[in-house]
mmCIF file of C-alpha atoms in Angstrom:
data_model
loop_
_atom_site.group_PDB
_atom_site.id
_atom_site.type_symbol
_atom_site.label_atom_id
_atom_site.label_comp_id
_atom_site.label_asym_id
_atom_site.label_seq_id
_atom_site.Cartn_x
_atom_site.Cartn_y
_atom_site.Cartn_z
ATOM 1 C CA UNK A 15 180.984 173.968 15.029
ATOM 2 C CA UNK A 16 179.579 175.387 11.685
ATOM 3 C CA UNK A 17 181.317 178.543 10.437
ATOM 4 C CA UNK A 18 178.764 181.230 9.777
ATOM 5 C CA UNK A 19 178.525 184.994 9.463
ATOM 6 C CA UNK A 20 175.659 185.754 11.859
ATOM 7 C CA UNK A 21 176.106 187.664 15.148
ATOM 8 C CA UNK A 22 172.583 187.117 16.475
ATOM 9 C CA UNK A 23 169.189 185.661 15.673
ATOM 10 C CA UNK A 24 166.488 188.282 15.709
ATOM 11 C CA UNK A 25 162.901 187.296 16.345
ATOM 12 C CA UNK A 26 159.634 189.023 17.452
ATOM 13 C CA UNK A 27 159.254 187.093 20.746
ATOM 14 C CA UNK A 28 162.026 185.545 22.901
ATOM 15 C CA UNK A 29 160.173 183.355 25.419
ATOM 16 C CA UNK A 30 160.328 179.791 24.092
ATOM 17 C CA UNK A 31 157.657 178.740 26.545
ATOM 18 C CA UNK A 32 154.911 181.025 25.012
ATOM 19 C CA UNK A 33 155.708 180.898 21.300
ATOM 20 C CA UNK A 34 156.592 178.178 18.867
ATOM 21 C CA UNK A 35 158.697 180.379 16.650
ATOM 22 C CA UNK A 36 160.585 181.726 19.666
ATOM 23 C CA UNK A 37 161.272 178.101 20.672
ATOM 24 C CA UNK A 38 162.705 177.516 17.210
ATOM 25 C CA UNK A 39 164.651 180.741 17.389
ATOM 26 C CA UNK A 40 166.210 179.895 20.771
ATOM 27 C CA UNK A 41 167.339 176.545 19.699
ATOM 28 C CA UNK A 42 168.711 177.983 16.423
ATOM 29 C CA UNK A 43 170.631 180.624 18.354
ATOM 30 C CA UNK A 44 172.086 178.102 20.750
ATOM 31 C CA UNK A 45 173.262 175.956 17.898
ATOM 32 C CA UNK A 46 174.860 178.841 16.214
ATOM 33 C CA UNK A 47 176.433 180.089 19.326
ATOM 34 C CA UNK A 48 174.907 183.589 19.153
ATOM 35 C CA UNK A 49 172.332 185.407 21.333
ATOM 36 C CA UNK A 50 168.603 185.606 20.518
ATOM 37 C CA UNK A 51 167.479 189.214 20.471
ATOM 38 C CA UNK A 52 163.963 190.742 20.238
ATOM 39 C CA UNK A 53 163.348 192.792 17.162
ATOM 40 C CA UNK A 54 162.275 195.782 19.333
ATOM 41 C CA UNK A 55 165.752 195.560 21.028
ATOM 42 C CA UNK A 56 167.935 194.987 18.034
ATOM 43 C CA UNK A 57 170.406 198.006 17.787
ATOM 44 C CA UNK A 58 171.305 197.546 14.135
ATOM 45 C CA UNK A 59 174.778 196.304 14.789
ATOM 46 C CA UNK A 60 176.307 193.211 13.287
ATOM 47 C CA UNK A 61 174.914 190.543 10.939
ATOM 48 C CA UNK A 62 171.581 189.212 12.175
ATOM 49 C CA UNK A 63 169.701 186.203 11.042
ATOM 50 C CA UNK A 64 166.037 187.250 11.059
ATOM 51 C CA UNK A 65 163.369 184.734 11.940
ATOM 52 C CA UNK A 66 159.779 185.768 12.016
ATOM 53 C CA UNK A 67 156.115 184.896 11.556
ATOM 54 C CA UNK A 68 154.457 187.526 9.386
ATOM 55 C CA UNK A 69 151.065 187.078 11.077
ATOM 56 C CA UNK A 70 152.509 187.906 14.508
ATOM 57 C CA UNK A 71 154.507 190.836 13.096
ATOM 58 C CA UNK A 72 151.524 192.251 11.394
ATOM 59 C CA UNK A 73 149.395 192.188 14.514
ATOM 60 C CA UNK A 74 152.017 193.712 16.802
ATOM 61 C CA UNK A 75 150.729 196.997 18.387
ATOM 62 C CA UNK A 76 153.770 199.078 17.338
ATOM 63 C CA UNK A 77 154.389 197.168 14.139
ATOM 64 C CA UNK A 78 155.154 200.302 12.021
ATOM 65 C CA UNK A 79 158.171 200.994 14.276
ATOM 66 C CA UNK A 80 159.311 197.319 13.944
ATOM 67 C CA UNK A 81 158.964 197.506 10.120
ATOM 68 C CA UNK A 82 161.148 200.415 10.024
ATOM 69 C CA UNK A 83 163.737 198.736 12.204
ATOM 70 C CA UNK A 84 163.641 195.636 10.021
ATOM 71 C CA UNK A 85 163.702 197.281 6.578
ATOM 72 C CA UNK A 86 167.302 198.322 6.379
ATOM 73 C CA UNK A 87 168.661 194.963 7.540
ATOM 74 C CA UNK A 88 170.303 193.036 4.806
ATOM 75 C CA UNK A 89 170.835 189.368 4.909
ATOM 76 C CA UNK A 90 168.755 186.159 4.952
ATOM 77 C CA UNK A 91 165.385 185.992 6.626
ATOM 78 C CA UNK A 92 163.410 182.866 7.752
ATOM 79 C CA UNK A 93 159.700 183.231 7.344
ATOM 80 C CA UNK A 94 157.422 180.891 9.226
ATOM 81 C CA UNK A 95 154.379 181.779 7.187
ATOM 82 C CA UNK A 96 153.719 183.407 3.870
ATOM 83 C CA UNK A 97 154.637 187.134 3.886
ATOM 84 C CA UNK A 98 153.586 189.704 1.308
ATOM 85 C CA UNK A 99 155.654 189.436 -1.873
ATOM 86 C CA UNK A 100 156.818 193.016 -1.345
ATOM 87 C CA UNK A 101 158.071 192.632 2.218
ATOM 88 C CA UNK A 102 161.565 193.579 3.275
ATOM 89 C CA UNK A 103 163.299 193.960 -0.065
ATOM 90 C CA UNK A 104 165.401 191.311 -1.867
ATOM 91 C CA UNK A 105 167.256 188.898 0.225
ATOM 92 C CA UNK A 106 167.775 185.171 0.716
ATOM 93 C CA UNK A 107 164.491 183.766 2.042
ATOM 94 C CA UNK A 108 164.011 180.438 3.866
ATOM 95 C CA UNK A 109 160.421 179.408 3.678
ATOM 96 C CA UNK A 110 159.991 177.287 6.803
ATOM 97 C CA UNK A 111 156.653 175.910 5.685
ATOM 98 C CA UNK A 112 158.183 174.551 2.483
ATOM 99 C CA UNK A 113 161.859 174.020 3.259
ATOM 100 C CA UNK A 114 161.142 172.564 6.671
ATOM 101 C CA UNK A 115 162.442 172.828 10.165
ATOM 102 C CA UNK A 116 163.650 169.996 12.537
ATOM 103 C CA UNK A 117 161.940 168.691 15.671
ATOM 104 C CA UNK A 118 162.128 171.103 18.610
ATOM 105 C CA UNK A 119 161.770 168.319 21.164
ATOM 106 C CA UNK A 120 164.571 165.893 21.754
ATOM 107 C CA UNK A 121 163.640 162.226 22.724
ATOM 108 C CA UNK A 122 163.731 161.873 26.487
ATOM 109 C CA UNK A 123 162.952 159.051 28.862
ATOM 110 C CA UNK A 124 161.561 159.579 32.335
ATOM 111 C CA UNK A 125 162.621 157.267 35.121
ATOM 112 C CA UNK A 126 160.283 154.556 36.506
ATOM 113 C CA UNK A 127 159.684 156.437 39.786
ATOM 114 C CA UNK A 128 160.225 160.075 40.778
ATOM 115 C CA UNK A 129 159.493 162.785 43.347
ATOM 116 C CA UNK A 130 156.846 165.055 41.990
ATOM 117 C CA UNK A 131 155.718 168.646 42.610
ATOM 118 C CA UNK A 132 152.899 170.773 41.112
ATOM 119 C CA UNK A 133 151.299 174.045 41.716
ATOM 120 C CA UNK A 134 151.804 177.723 40.819
ATOM 121 C CA UNK A 135 155.102 178.524 39.237
ATOM 122 C CA UNK A 136 155.782 181.665 41.408
ATOM 123 C CA UNK A 137 155.238 179.853 44.631
ATOM 124 C CA UNK A 138 158.020 177.278 44.577
ATOM 125 C CA UNK A 139 160.130 177.420 47.690
ATOM 126 C CA UNK A 140 163.481 176.665 45.996
ATOM 127 C CA UNK A 141 165.560 176.705 49.225
ATOM 128 C CA UNK A 142 163.418 173.769 50.664
ATOM 129 C CA UNK A 143 163.954 171.790 47.580
ATOM 130 C CA UNK A 144 167.627 172.345 47.727
ATOM 131 C CA UNK A 145 167.721 170.933 51.297
ATOM 132 C CA UNK A 146 165.654 167.889 50.136
ATOM 133 C CA UNK A 147 168.107 167.351 47.233
ATOM 134 C CA UNK A 148 170.742 166.475 49.834
ATOM 135 C CA UNK A 149 168.735 163.483 50.902
ATOM 136 C CA UNK A 150 167.703 162.362 47.325
ATOM 137 C CA UNK A 151 170.957 162.752 45.534
ATOM 138 C CA UNK A 152 170.159 160.675 42.577
ATOM 139 C CA UNK A 153 166.326 160.963 42.349
ATOM 140 C CA UNK A 154 164.535 162.554 39.461
ATOM 141 C CA UNK A 155 162.088 165.451 40.305
ATOM 142 C CA UNK A 156 159.136 165.910 38.035
ATOM 143 C CA UNK A 157 157.895 169.577 38.039
ATOM 144 C CA UNK A 158 154.385 170.628 36.753
ATOM 145 C CA UNK A 159 153.402 174.153 37.158
ATOM 146 C CA UNK A 160 150.838 176.718 36.019
ATOM 147 C CA UNK A 161 151.356 180.469 35.626
ATOM 148 C CA UNK A 162 149.033 182.624 37.963
ATOM 149 C CA UNK A 163 147.671 185.690 36.328
ATOM 150 C CA UNK A 164 149.248 188.781 37.651
ATOM 151 C CA UNK A 165 151.613 186.827 39.852
ATOM 152 C CA UNK A 166 155.342 187.180 40.257
ATOM 153 C CA UNK A 167 158.295 185.568 38.344
ATOM 154 C CA UNK A 168 158.319 181.809 37.641
ATOM 155 C CA UNK A 169 160.629 180.007 39.989
ATOM 156 C CA UNK A 170 160.798 176.937 37.698
ATOM 157 C CA UNK A 171 164.225 177.815 36.191
ATOM 158 C CA UNK A 172 165.660 178.263 39.667
ATOM 159 C CA UNK A 173 164.231 175.002 40.890
ATOM 160 C CA UNK A 174 165.595 173.114 37.874
ATOM 161 C CA UNK A 175 169.024 174.547 38.511
ATOM 162 C CA UNK A 176 168.911 173.780 42.156
ATOM 163 C CA UNK A 177 167.900 170.081 41.516
ATOM 164 C CA UNK A 178 170.302 169.755 38.608
ATOM 165 C CA UNK A 179 170.240 167.236 35.747
ATOM 166 C CA UNK A 180 167.740 164.945 37.288
ATOM 167 C CA UNK A 181 165.031 167.639 37.259
ATOM 168 C CA UNK A 182 162.317 167.183 34.521
ATOM 169 C CA UNK A 183 159.916 169.926 33.572
ATOM 170 C CA UNK A 184 156.457 168.458 32.642
ATOM 171 C CA UNK A 185 154.806 171.825 31.919
ATOM 172 C CA UNK A 186 151.174 172.268 32.924
ATOM 173 C CA UNK A 187 149.421 168.902 33.423
ATOM 174 C CA UNK A 188 145.637 168.607 33.355
ATOM 175 C CA UNK A 189 143.789 166.842 36.158
ATOM 176 C CA UNK A 190 143.480 163.741 34.019
ATOM 177 C CA UNK A 191 147.189 163.892 33.230
ATOM 178 C CA UNK A 192 147.908 163.800 36.921
ATOM 179 C CA UNK A 193 146.455 160.343 36.880
ATOM 180 C CA UNK A 194 149.403 159.269 34.794
ATOM 181 C CA UNK A 195 151.825 160.648 37.251
ATOM 182 C CA UNK A 196 150.463 159.372 40.590
ATOM 183 C CA UNK A 197 151.294 155.697 40.191
ATOM 184 C CA UNK A 198 154.963 156.658 39.492
ATOM 185 C CA UNK A 199 155.394 159.280 42.222
ATOM 186 C CA UNK A 200 157.444 158.161 45.274
ATOM 187 C CA UNK A 201 156.091 161.391 46.980
ATOM 188 C CA UNK A 202 154.541 164.665 46.378
ATOM 189 C CA UNK A 203 156.875 167.461 47.345
ATOM 190 C CA UNK A 204 155.192 170.745 48.343
ATOM 191 C CA UNK A 205 156.619 173.568 50.368
ATOM 192 C CA UNK A 206 154.934 176.784 51.636
ATOM 193 C CA UNK A 207 156.244 180.085 52.934
ATOM 194 C CA UNK A 208 154.879 179.624 56.463
ATOM 195 C CA UNK A 209 154.378 175.823 56.455
ATOM 196 C CA UNK A 210 151.524 173.561 55.367
ATOM 197 C CA UNK A 211 148.108 174.723 56.178
ATOM 198 C CA UNK A 212 144.636 173.234 55.918
ATOM 199 C CA UNK A 213 143.866 175.026 52.632
ATOM 200 C CA UNK A 214 146.803 173.801 50.606
ATOM 201 C CA UNK A 215 144.858 171.763 48.091
ATOM 202 C CA UNK A 216 147.954 170.276 46.292
ATOM 203 C CA UNK A 217 148.689 168.242 49.340
ATOM 204 C CA UNK A 218 145.087 167.081 49.664
ATOM 205 C CA UNK A 219 145.179 165.902 46.042
ATOM 206 C CA UNK A 220 148.230 163.754 46.623
ATOM 207 C CA UNK A 221 146.963 162.200 49.784
ATOM 208 C CA UNK A 222 143.669 161.377 48.110
ATOM 209 C CA UNK A 223 145.623 159.725 45.348
ATOM 210 C CA UNK A 224 147.415 157.529 47.776
ATOM 211 C CA UNK A 225 150.708 159.342 47.426
ATOM 212 C CA UNK A 226 152.983 160.251 50.363
ATOM 213 C CA UNK A 227 153.745 163.875 51.050
ATOM 214 C CA UNK A 228 156.919 165.701 51.861
ATOM 215 C CA UNK A 229 156.337 169.252 53.024
ATOM 216 C CA UNK A 230 157.288 171.725 55.715
ATOM 217 C CA UNK A 231 155.358 172.009 58.848
ATOM 218 C CA UNK A 232 154.779 175.427 60.431
ATOM 219 C CA UNK A 233 152.963 177.035 63.234
ATOM 220 C CA UNK A 234 149.597 176.790 61.488
ATOM 221 C CA UNK A 235 149.891 173.193 60.349
ATOM 222 C CA UNK A 236 146.894 171.374 61.930
ATOM 223 C CA UNK A 237 147.617 168.156 63.949
ATOM 224 C CA UNK A 238 145.622 165.977 61.575
ATOM 225 C CA UNK A 239 147.832 167.006 58.678
ATOM 226 C CA UNK A 240 150.959 166.722 60.711
ATOM 227 C CA UNK A 241 150.130 163.096 61.312
ATOM 228 C CA UNK A 242 149.877 162.149 57.783
ATOM 229 C CA UNK A 243 152.512 164.218 56.084
ATOM 230 C CA UNK A 244 156.461 164.035 56.379
ATOM 231 C CA UNK A 245 158.220 167.201 57.422
ATOM 232 C CA UNK A 246 161.360 167.948 55.373
ATOM 233 C CA UNK A 247 163.455 168.467 58.445
ATOM 234 C CA UNK A 248 162.387 165.257 60.125
ATOM 235 C CA UNK A 249 162.212 162.649 57.399
ATOM 236 C CA UNK A 250 161.957 158.977 58.287
ATOM 237 C CA UNK A 251 163.866 156.155 56.680
ATOM 238 C CA UNK A 252 160.860 155.109 54.686
ATOM 239 C CA UNK A 253 158.514 157.612 53.048
ATOM 240 C CA UNK A 254 155.075 156.099 53.263
ATOM 241 C CA UNK A 255 151.563 157.097 52.563
ATOM 242 C CA UNK A 256 149.743 157.605 55.923
ATOM 243 C CA UNK A 257 146.116 158.001 54.746
ATOM 244 C CA UNK A 258 143.881 160.298 52.720
ATOM 245 C CA UNK A 259 143.276 163.899 53.515
ATOM 246 C CA UNK A 260 140.805 164.617 56.252
ATOM 247 C CA UNK A 261 139.720 167.765 54.498
ATOM 248 C CA UNK A 262 136.868 166.724 52.302
ATOM 249 C CA UNK A 263 133.782 168.405 50.752
ATOM 250 C CA UNK A 264 131.538 166.737 53.214
ATOM 251 C CA UNK A 265 133.542 168.152 56.112
ATOM 252 C CA UNK A 266 133.508 171.687 54.646
ATOM 253 C CA UNK A 267 129.775 171.597 53.955
ATOM 254 C CA UNK A 268 128.956 170.241 57.443
ATOM 255 C CA UNK A 269 131.082 172.914 58.914
ATOM 256 C CA UNK A 270 129.310 175.666 56.860
ATOM 257 C CA UNK A 271 125.920 174.394 57.777
ATOM 258 C CA UNK A 272 126.755 174.405 61.508
ATOM 259 C CA UNK A 273 127.649 178.192 61.416
#
C-alpha cells in the first residue's frame, strides 16, 4: 500500500453511477484506503485530496458556499477540466486532461450462459432472488435495470450482494442490446410483490424472445401464464421455454373493440 498524507478524497458528487468524475474519485479513494466525501459535507478536518471538475462546480446552485469551503483548504488538487488561473490559491495541481488518468473499467469476461433479469431498479424482489440462489449456486446472474423517475431506492446493490461474486451489473440495456443477451440467457428471472400478473411486460418480452421465465405465481397470476412460466417454489429439473406470451397487441385491440 502506498504511503500518503491524505485522509479523504473530496469531490462535488459521490455517486459513481451518475458522474464520471465521481467514478474516478470513488476508485481513487478506494485505492488510497480513505473515504470519498462530498464537498458540501467536508468538515475541514484532516488532509483532503481535492478532485473536481470546474464546469460542474461553477454551475452548482450554492456554489458561493462551496467556494468558501474550498478556499482555505491547502494541499494538492486534481482538476478534470481547465479552471480559471486565479482559482483556489497556489497549490500542487494535477491537470487530468494533460497528465492523464487510468481506465475506470477493468477487463471483465462474462460467462457463456447466465440467468438474466431486467426492469426497474427499485422493484427488485431481493428475497426471491436469494431463494433462487440456493438452486443455482454457481450460476452468473446478469442484471439490467433502469431508474424510475420519482421512485424509491435502487435495490441493485442489495441484489448484487445477495447473489454474490457471480452477479454482473449490465447497467441499462436498450431494446436492441437485449438482443445480444437473449441467446445467452438460460432464463429470465422476474419477481413481483404479489406474484406475476398479466401486465408484467418484462415476462412477455422474454417469452416472445424464446427464453424461459422463472417467476413467482400469486393469486392474480392467470392460468395461461402459469402454464408457460416456472414458479420459483416449484422448479422442475429442466428449465425450458414453454411458448410465447399469449398477451399480444392483437389480443389487446380485439378486447378493446369488443367493449
